[in-house]
C-alpha positions as semicolon CSV with decimal commas, in nm:
position;residue;x (nm);y (nm);z (nm)
1;M;-0,300;-0,022;1,884
2;I;-0,132;0,304;1,815
3;E;-0,378;0,514;1,641
4;S;-0,215;0,683;1,335
5;W;-0,283;0,882;1,034
6;R;-0,133;0,907;0,692
7;W;-0,003;1,252;0,608
8;F;0,165;1,341;0,274
9;G;0,382;1,637;0,409
10;P;0,326;2,001;0,424
11;E;0,156;2,010;0,091
12;D;-0,113;1,771;0,232
13;P;-0,445;1,962;0,217
14;I;-0,514;1,792;0,542
15;S;-0,285;1,969;0,807
16;L;-0,127;1,847;1,122
17;Q;-0,373;2,024;1,328
18;D;-0,683;1,872;1,144
19;V;-0,510;1,516;1,232
20;R;-0,498;1,622;1,593
21;Q;-0,879;1,664;1,573
22;T;-0,918;1,305;1,465
23;G;-0,791;1,161;1,785
24;A;-0,491;0,996;1,611
25;V;-0,154;1,025;1,791
26;G;0,088;0,912;1,527
27;I;0,182;1,020;1,170
28;V;0,274;0,784;0,907
29;T;0,472;0,992;0,643
30;A;0,775;1,005;0,442
31;L;0,993;1,261;0,259
32;H;0,817;1,267;-0,060
33;D;1,031;1,534;-0,211
34;Q;1,327;1,317;-0,201
35;P;1,429;1,137;-0,537
36;N;1,423;0,764;-0,543
37;G;1,744;0,616;-0,462
38;V;1,914;0,882;-0,260
39;V;2,007;0,897;0,105
40;W;1,772;1,110;0,289
41;P;1,941;1,414;0,447
42;R;1,946;1,363;0,835
43;E;1,857;1,742;0,856
44;A;1,549;1,699;0,652
45;I;1,447;1,395;0,867
46;R;1,497;1,597;1,179
47;T;1,293;1,903;1,044
48;R;1,019;1,677;0,959
49;R;1,011;1,519;1,273
50;E;1,021;1,826;1,463
51;M;0,736;1,957;1,255
52;I;0,509;1,665;1,338
53;E;0,610;1,674;1,736
54;Q;0,539;2,063;1,745
55;A;0,170;1,967;1,652
56;G;0,150;1,750;1,924
57;L;0,201;1,421;1,731
58;T;0,478;1,156;1,674
59;W;0,638;1,030;1,362
60;Q;0,540;0,658;1,412
61;V;0,589;0,505;1,069
62;V;0,782;0,580;0,741
63;E;0,570;0,515;0,454
64;S;0,773;0,460;0,236
65;I;1,132;0,471;0,161
66;P;1,069;0,405;-0,208
67;V;1,263;0,089;-0,338
68;H;1,414;0,184;-0,656
69;E;1,306;-0,012;-0,978
70;D;1,659;-0,085;-1,049
71;I;1,675;-0,292;-0,715
72;K;1,354;-0,468;-0,815
73;S;1,465;-0,564;-1,144
74;A;1,841;-0,625;-1,032
75;A;1,961;-0,370;-1,288
76;S;2,334;-0,289;-1,305
77;G;2,411;-0,071;-1,001
78;W;2,129;-0,188;-0,782
79;E;2,359;-0,271;-0,477
80;R;2,452;0,097;-0,443
81;L;2,087;0,200;-0,440
82;A;2,031;-0,076;-0,178
83;Q;2,322;0,084;0,040
84;N;2,151;0,424;0,011
85;W;1,823;0,277;0,118
86;A;1,996;0,087;0,411
87;E;2,165;0,428;0,515
88;T;1,832;0,605;0,498
89;V;1,691;0,345;0,754
90;K;1,997;0,422;1,001
91;L;1,953;0,786;0,974
92;L;1,569;0,762;1,035
93;A;1,624;0,536;1,333
94;Q;1,880;0,795;1,467
95;E;1,594;1,061;1,458
96;G;1,363;0,791;1,641
97;V;1,166;0,676;1,350
98;R;1,208;0,290;1,345
99;T;0,930;0,119;1,156
100;I;0,971;0,136;0,792
101;C;0,686;0,020;0,543
102;Y;0,798;-0,066;0,187
103;N;0,674;-0,265;-0,109
104;F;0,835;-0,463;-0,363
105;M;0,579;-0,431;-0,655
106;P;0,723;-0,380;-0,992
107;V;0,668;-0,066;-1,188
108;L;0,355;0,037;-1,021
109;D;0,235;0,067;-0,660
110;W;-0,119;0,006;-0,579
111;T;-0,340;0,035;-0,897
112;R;-0,715;0,137;-0,930
113;T;-0,920;0,216;-1,251
114;D;-1,154;0,465;-1,085
115;L;-1,096;0,725;-0,822
116;E;-1,454;0,844;-0,805
117;C;-1,688;0,547;-0,802
118;L;-2,024;0,677;-0,699
119;L;-2,196;0,475;-0,424
120;P;-2,585;0,458;-0,338
121;D;-2,537;0,704;-0,045
122;G;-2,371;0,947;-0,266
123;A;-2,021;0,897;-0,141
124;T;-1,738;0,806;-0,384
125;A;-1,486;0,517;-0,343
126;L;-1,184;0,396;-0,514
127;R;-1,251;0,080;-0,736
128;F;-1,067;-0,153;-0,960
129;E;-1,282;-0,270;-1,254
130;F;-1,130;-0,579;-1,414
131;P;-1,283;-0,506;-1,764
132;A;-1,139;-0,139;-1,757
133;Y;-0,812;-0,277;-1,654
134;A;-0,821;-0,529;-1,938
135;A;-0,936;-0,255;-2,196
136;F;-0,654;-0,043;-2,121
137;D;-0,403;-0,332;-2,123
138;L;-0,534;-0,466;-2,466
139;F;-0,641;-0,167;-2,652
140;V;-0,466;0,136;-2,504
141;L;-0,132;0,023;-2,385
142;K;-0,133;-0,263;-2,640
143;R;0,111;-0,461;-2,450
144;E;0,272;-0,723;-2,646
145;G;0,157;-1,062;-2,578
146;A;-0,126;-0,927;-2,354
147;I;-0,393;-1,128;-2,525
148;A;-0,245;-1,457;-2,369
149;D;-0,341;-1,327;-2,022
150;Y;-0,712;-1,329;-2,089
151;T;-0,987;-1,546;-2,185
152;L;-1,227;-1,467;-2,478
153;E;-1,496;-1,353;-2,232
154;D;-1,252;-1,104;-2,080
155;V;-1,166;-0,971;-2,426
156;E;-1,525;-0,920;-2,514
157;A;-1,594;-0,759;-2,171
158;A;-1,309;-0,513;-2,235
159;E;-1,433;-0,441;-2,571
160;R;-1,771;-0,358;-2,438
161;W;-1,631;-0,136;-2,171
162;L;-1,429;0,073;-2,441
163;A;-1,739;0,090;-2,663
164;D;-1,927;0,264;-2,408
165;K;-1,666;0,519;-2,308
166;S;-1,569;0,851;-2,461
167;D;-1,213;0,966;-2,536
168;E;-1,203;1,153;-2,202
169;D;-1,301;0,846;-2,006
170;V;-1,006;0,664;-2,172
171;K;-0,770;0,940;-2,070
172;R;-0,888;0,944;-1,716
173;L;-0,850;0,570;-1,700
174;T;-0,494;0,603;-1,852
175;D;-0,399;0,872;-1,587
176;T;-0,542;0,691;-1,330
177;I;-0,325;0,372;-1,387
178;I;0,012;0,513;-1,487
179;A;0,026;0,884;-1,346
180;G;0,102;0,747;-1,000
181;L;-0,153;0,721;-0,714
182;P;-0,061;0,874;-0,358
183;G;0,252;0,722;-0,222
184;S;0,332;0,558;-0,552
185;E;0,711;0,534;-0,630
186;E;0,672;0,663;-0,987
187;S;0,471;0,804;-1,249
188;Y;0,498;0,755;-1,618
189;T;0,377;0,861;-1,978
190;L;0,249;0,598;-2,176
191;D;0,572;0,543;-2,356
192;Q;0,777;0,539;-2,034
193;F;0,538;0,279;-1,887
194;K;0,594;0,050;-2,175
195;E;0,983;0,100;-2,132
196;R;0,963;0,012;-1,773
197;L;0,744;-0,292;-1,833
198;E;1,028;-0,409;-2,110
199;A;1,288;-0,390;-1,833
200;Y;1,099;-0,681;-1,648
201;K;1,090;-0,912;-1,947
202;G;1,255;-1,239;-1,825
203;I;1,193;-1,158;-1,470
204;D;0,949;-1,433;-1,338
205;R;0,822;-1,478;-0,973
206;E;1,132;-1,680;-0,890
207;Q;1,370;-1,421;-1,000
208;L;1,164;-1,148;-0,828
209;F;1,171;-1,348;-0,485
210;Q;1,553;-1,380;-0,526
211;N;1,587;-1,017;-0,603
212;L;1,390;-0,939;-0,288
213;Q;1,625;-1,182;-0,106
214;N;1,929;-1,029;-0,236
215;F;1,794;-0,687;-0,126
216;L;1,702;-0,813;0,229
217;E;2,055;-0,944;0,270
218;I;2,187;-0,603;0,239
219;V;1,923;-0,397;0,448
220;I;1,821;-0,630;0,713
221;P;2,172;-0,612;0,897
222;A;2,151;-0,225;0,867
223;A;1,795;-0,232;1,034
224;D;1,907;-0,467;1,286
225;E;2,231;-0,235;1,378
226;A;1,983;0,063;1,398
227;G;1,702;-0,094;1,595
228;A;1,444;-0,049;1,323
229;V;1,206;-0,300;1,162
230;L;1,095;-0,339;0,800
231;A;0,743;-0,404;0,709
232;I;0,682;-0,503;0,348
233;H;0,333;-0,417;0,223
234;P;0,113;-0,664;0,020
235;D;0,074;-0,643;-0,353
236;D;-0,243;-0,421;-0,427
237;P;-0,423;-0,575;-0,602
238;P;-0,277;-0,925;-0,495
239;R;-0,244;-1,079;-0,837
240;P;-0,025;-1,027;-1,152
241;I;-0,103;-0,721;-1,352
242;F;0,057;-0,616;-1,704
243;G;0,236;-0,938;-1,727
244;L;0,449;-0,849;-1,403
245;P;0,488;-1,099;-1,141
246;R;0,369;-1,056;-0,777
247;I;0,523;-1,212;-0,470
248;V;0,331;-1,068;-0,178
249;S;-0,003;-1,186;-0,230
250;N;-0,096;-1,460;0,008
251;L;0,006;-1,633;0,325
252;E;0,221;-1,866;0,131
253;D;0,421;-1,590;-0,020
254;L;0,457;-1,417;0,334
255;H;0,605;-1,729;0,480
256;R;0,857;-1,741;0,209
257;I;0,969;-1,383;0,285
258;K;0,990;-1,466;0,647
259;A;1,214;-1,750;0,580
260;M;1,453;-1,534;0,380
261;H;1,594;-1,396;0,714
262;P;1,562;-1,487;1,060
263;S;1,561;-1,139;1,209
264;V;1,247;-1,017;1,341
265;S;1,318;-0,685;1,153
266;N;1,236;-0,876;0,846
267;G;0,844;-0,810;0,886
268;F;0,523;-0,715;0,748
269;T;0,254;-0,461;0,715
270;V;-0,071;-0,649;0,730
271;C;-0,305;-0,455;0,480
272;S;-0,661;-0,611;0,531
273;G;-0,776;-0,456;0,231
274;S;-0,509;-0,566;-0,005
275;L;-0,520;-0,926;0,129
276;G;-0,883;-0,908;0,163
277;V;-0,937;-0,880;-0,229
278;H;-0,843;-1,256;-0,254
279;A;-1,110;-1,474;-0,125
280;D;-0,846;-1,744;0,005
281;N;-0,678;-1,501;0,230
282;D;-0,787;-1,561;0,595
283;L;-0,688;-1,247;0,753
284;P;-0,701;-1,336;1,110
285;K;-0,494;-1,646;1,034
286;I;-0,242;-1,438;0,851
287;V;-0,193;-1,216;1,155
288;G;-0,162;-1,510;1,389
289;E;0,086;-1,697;1,189
290;L;0,322;-1,389;1,130
291;G;0,310;-1,298;1,483
292;E;0,602;-1,096;1,622
293;R;0,664;-1,011;1,251
294;V;0,358;-0,796;1,237
295;H;0,491;-0,450;1,256
296;F;0,227;-0,234;1,109
297;M;-0,159;-0,254;1,027
298;H;-0,345;-0,099;0,750
299;L;-0,705;-0,138;0,827
300;R;-0,968;-0,118;0,550
301;A;-1,229;-0,319;0,376
302;T;-1,268;-0,420;0,022
303;R;-1,581;-0,568;-0,136
304;R;-1,539;-0,805;-0,449
305;E;-1,787;-0,770;-0,717
306;E;-1,965;-1,042;-0,934
307;D;-1,639;-1,093;-1,118
308;P;-1,422;-1,128;-0,808
309;R;-1,122;-0,982;-1,003
310;S;-1,305;-0,638;-0,966
311;F;-1,355;-0,465;-0,621
312;Y;-1,410;-0,134;-0,452
313;E;-1,339;0,020;-0,121
314;D;-1,616;-0,043;0,136
315;N;-1,668;0,108;0,479
316;H;-1,419;-0,010;0,726
317;L;-1,638;-0,244;0,925
318;E;-1,792;-0,375;0,596
319;G;-1,716;-0,543;0,278
320;D;-1,565;-0,882;0,272
321;V;-1,302;-0,834;0,555
322;D;-1,410;-0,967;0,895
323;M;-1,272;-0,662;1,060
324;I;-1,392;-0,758;1,388
325;A;-1,204;-1,090;1,399
326;V;-0,895;-0,926;1,260
327;L;-0,884;-0,669;1,545
328;R;-0,943;-0,939;1,798
329;V;-0,603;-1,124;1,674
330;V;-0,439;-0,802;1,681
331;R;-0,519;-0,736;2,024
332;C;-0,443;-1,072;2,136
333;L;-0,091;-1,053;1,967
334;E;-0,017;-0,721;2,135
335;R;-0,109;-0,864;2,474
336;E;0,144;-1,156;2,406
337;L;0,417;-0,910;2,269
338;G;0,372;-0,675;2,530
339;K;0,358;-0,364;2,322
340;E;0,128;-0,170;2,072
341;I;0,141;-0,203;1,703
342;P;0,081;0,101;1,502
343;M;-0,221;0,100;1,274
344;R;-0,400;0,363;1,036
345;P;-0,743;0,382;0,892
346;D;-0,667;0,309;0,510
347;H;-0,833;0,485;0,239
348;G;-1,172;0,629;0,293
349;H;-1,491;0,736;0,100
350;R;-1,522;1,070;-0,008
351;R;-1,822;1,190;0,172
352;L;-1,995;1,514;0,310
353;H;-1,758;1,819;0,281
354;D;-1,480;1,584;0,148
355;L;-1,685;1,591;-0,187
356;Q;-1,634;1,995;-0,205
357;E;-1,275;1,999;-0,075
358;T;-0,950;1,891;-0,248
359;S;-0,804;1,582;-0,123
360;T;-0,560;1,313;-0,205
361;P;-0,731;1,025;-0,401
362;G;-0,803;0,755;-0,118
363;Y;-0,726;0,983;0,152
364;P;-1,010;1,245;0,243
365;A;-1,060;1,363;0,575
366;I;-1,405;1,263;0,683
367;G;-1,405;0,930;0,510
368;R;-1,109;0,824;0,711
369;L;-1,231;0,999;1,038
370;R;-1,537;0,775;0,999
371;G;-1,320;0,489;0,967
372;L;-1,088;0,558;1,249
373;A;-1,400;0,631;1,471
374;E;-1,537;0,297;1,375
375;L;-1,211;0,108;1,442
376;R;-1,171;0,279;1,775
377;G;-1,518;0,202;1,878
378;A;-1,477;-0,187;1,767
379;I;-1,145;-0,215;1,965
380;K;-1,284;-0,041;2,284
381;A;-1,563;-0,298;2,250
382;I;-1,342;-0,592;2,211
383;D;-1,127;-0,469;2,505
384;H;-1,415;-0,441;2,739
385;F;-1,561;-0,767;2,662
386;E;-1,259;-0,974;2,644
387;N;-1,086;-0,798;2,946
388;P;-1,365;-0,664;3,148
């Protein structure tokens, strides 16, 4: 596997020289300064690539070219935006960057309710707490019709959560959900968030699947022509939120997307943490069945709580993900395909000096370094015992 590291560009508090010291050889990044929907200038792509190469690294994966909300909702003019997306794929490929991770989650990218959940060892983790999410939906956002999505017990739990929190706690929750987490495509005010949700009224799972297929019919031929591969990322969390449909949450969804276009470039990012939130998702089976369509791996572990809709980010070899089994299947797949698949340690706990340093939420230096070191050791052990 190609050890890679997510880097948020020149403004990232973790420098490329820092990344060199982790042992990673690849960079996963994007031109985060480019507005959604535009064609990325080739000169800007080249400048970023050269910056990475001058640091002794390679730009392995683009994460992400944002898919404009008008594409996802099939709003007027979405075709032009899809053509812009396809043109950016071609320009990236011309600069040697040929793996593109993207997502098709409506309105929000990955969602958490707490960015600093204190763990017993003093480190902090990202967490999704269902009662906090429900309290925001029901009593802060006050989404029309939201009550229908909850049981009486859910509402009571949300009320208890809210009763125990200060105004500052509620503001922090609001900012965490709608202000945009790292890599998210959009950030919103509360009113803007309501407006964006309104744009998806009448769009159910079937319609969102159709919108994705229409998008792929435009961008897959461009990827094939350029020699690039596309890797859709699973929903995070892998279930509907705020009344929005989700279509990349389980193996059935993944097979349906796979069937949308026969090209191998119509592929997947397998995120063990996102998919691992669902107890029914068998990660080794998912990797095995997607086979040559697996173009990128996000390796992290989540741990479900007593209410399995709540979870937090655990250490990379712990939690509910059987990471060793996942790694064994990926290594077997690589041998079959005769190539290495880029991976990155996804998320990490803030620990040690991370706690005193500024870092992007979910992307501290030491927490991810620990994860990468553990994953590297596990892979070497698998290779030693299976191919002595």
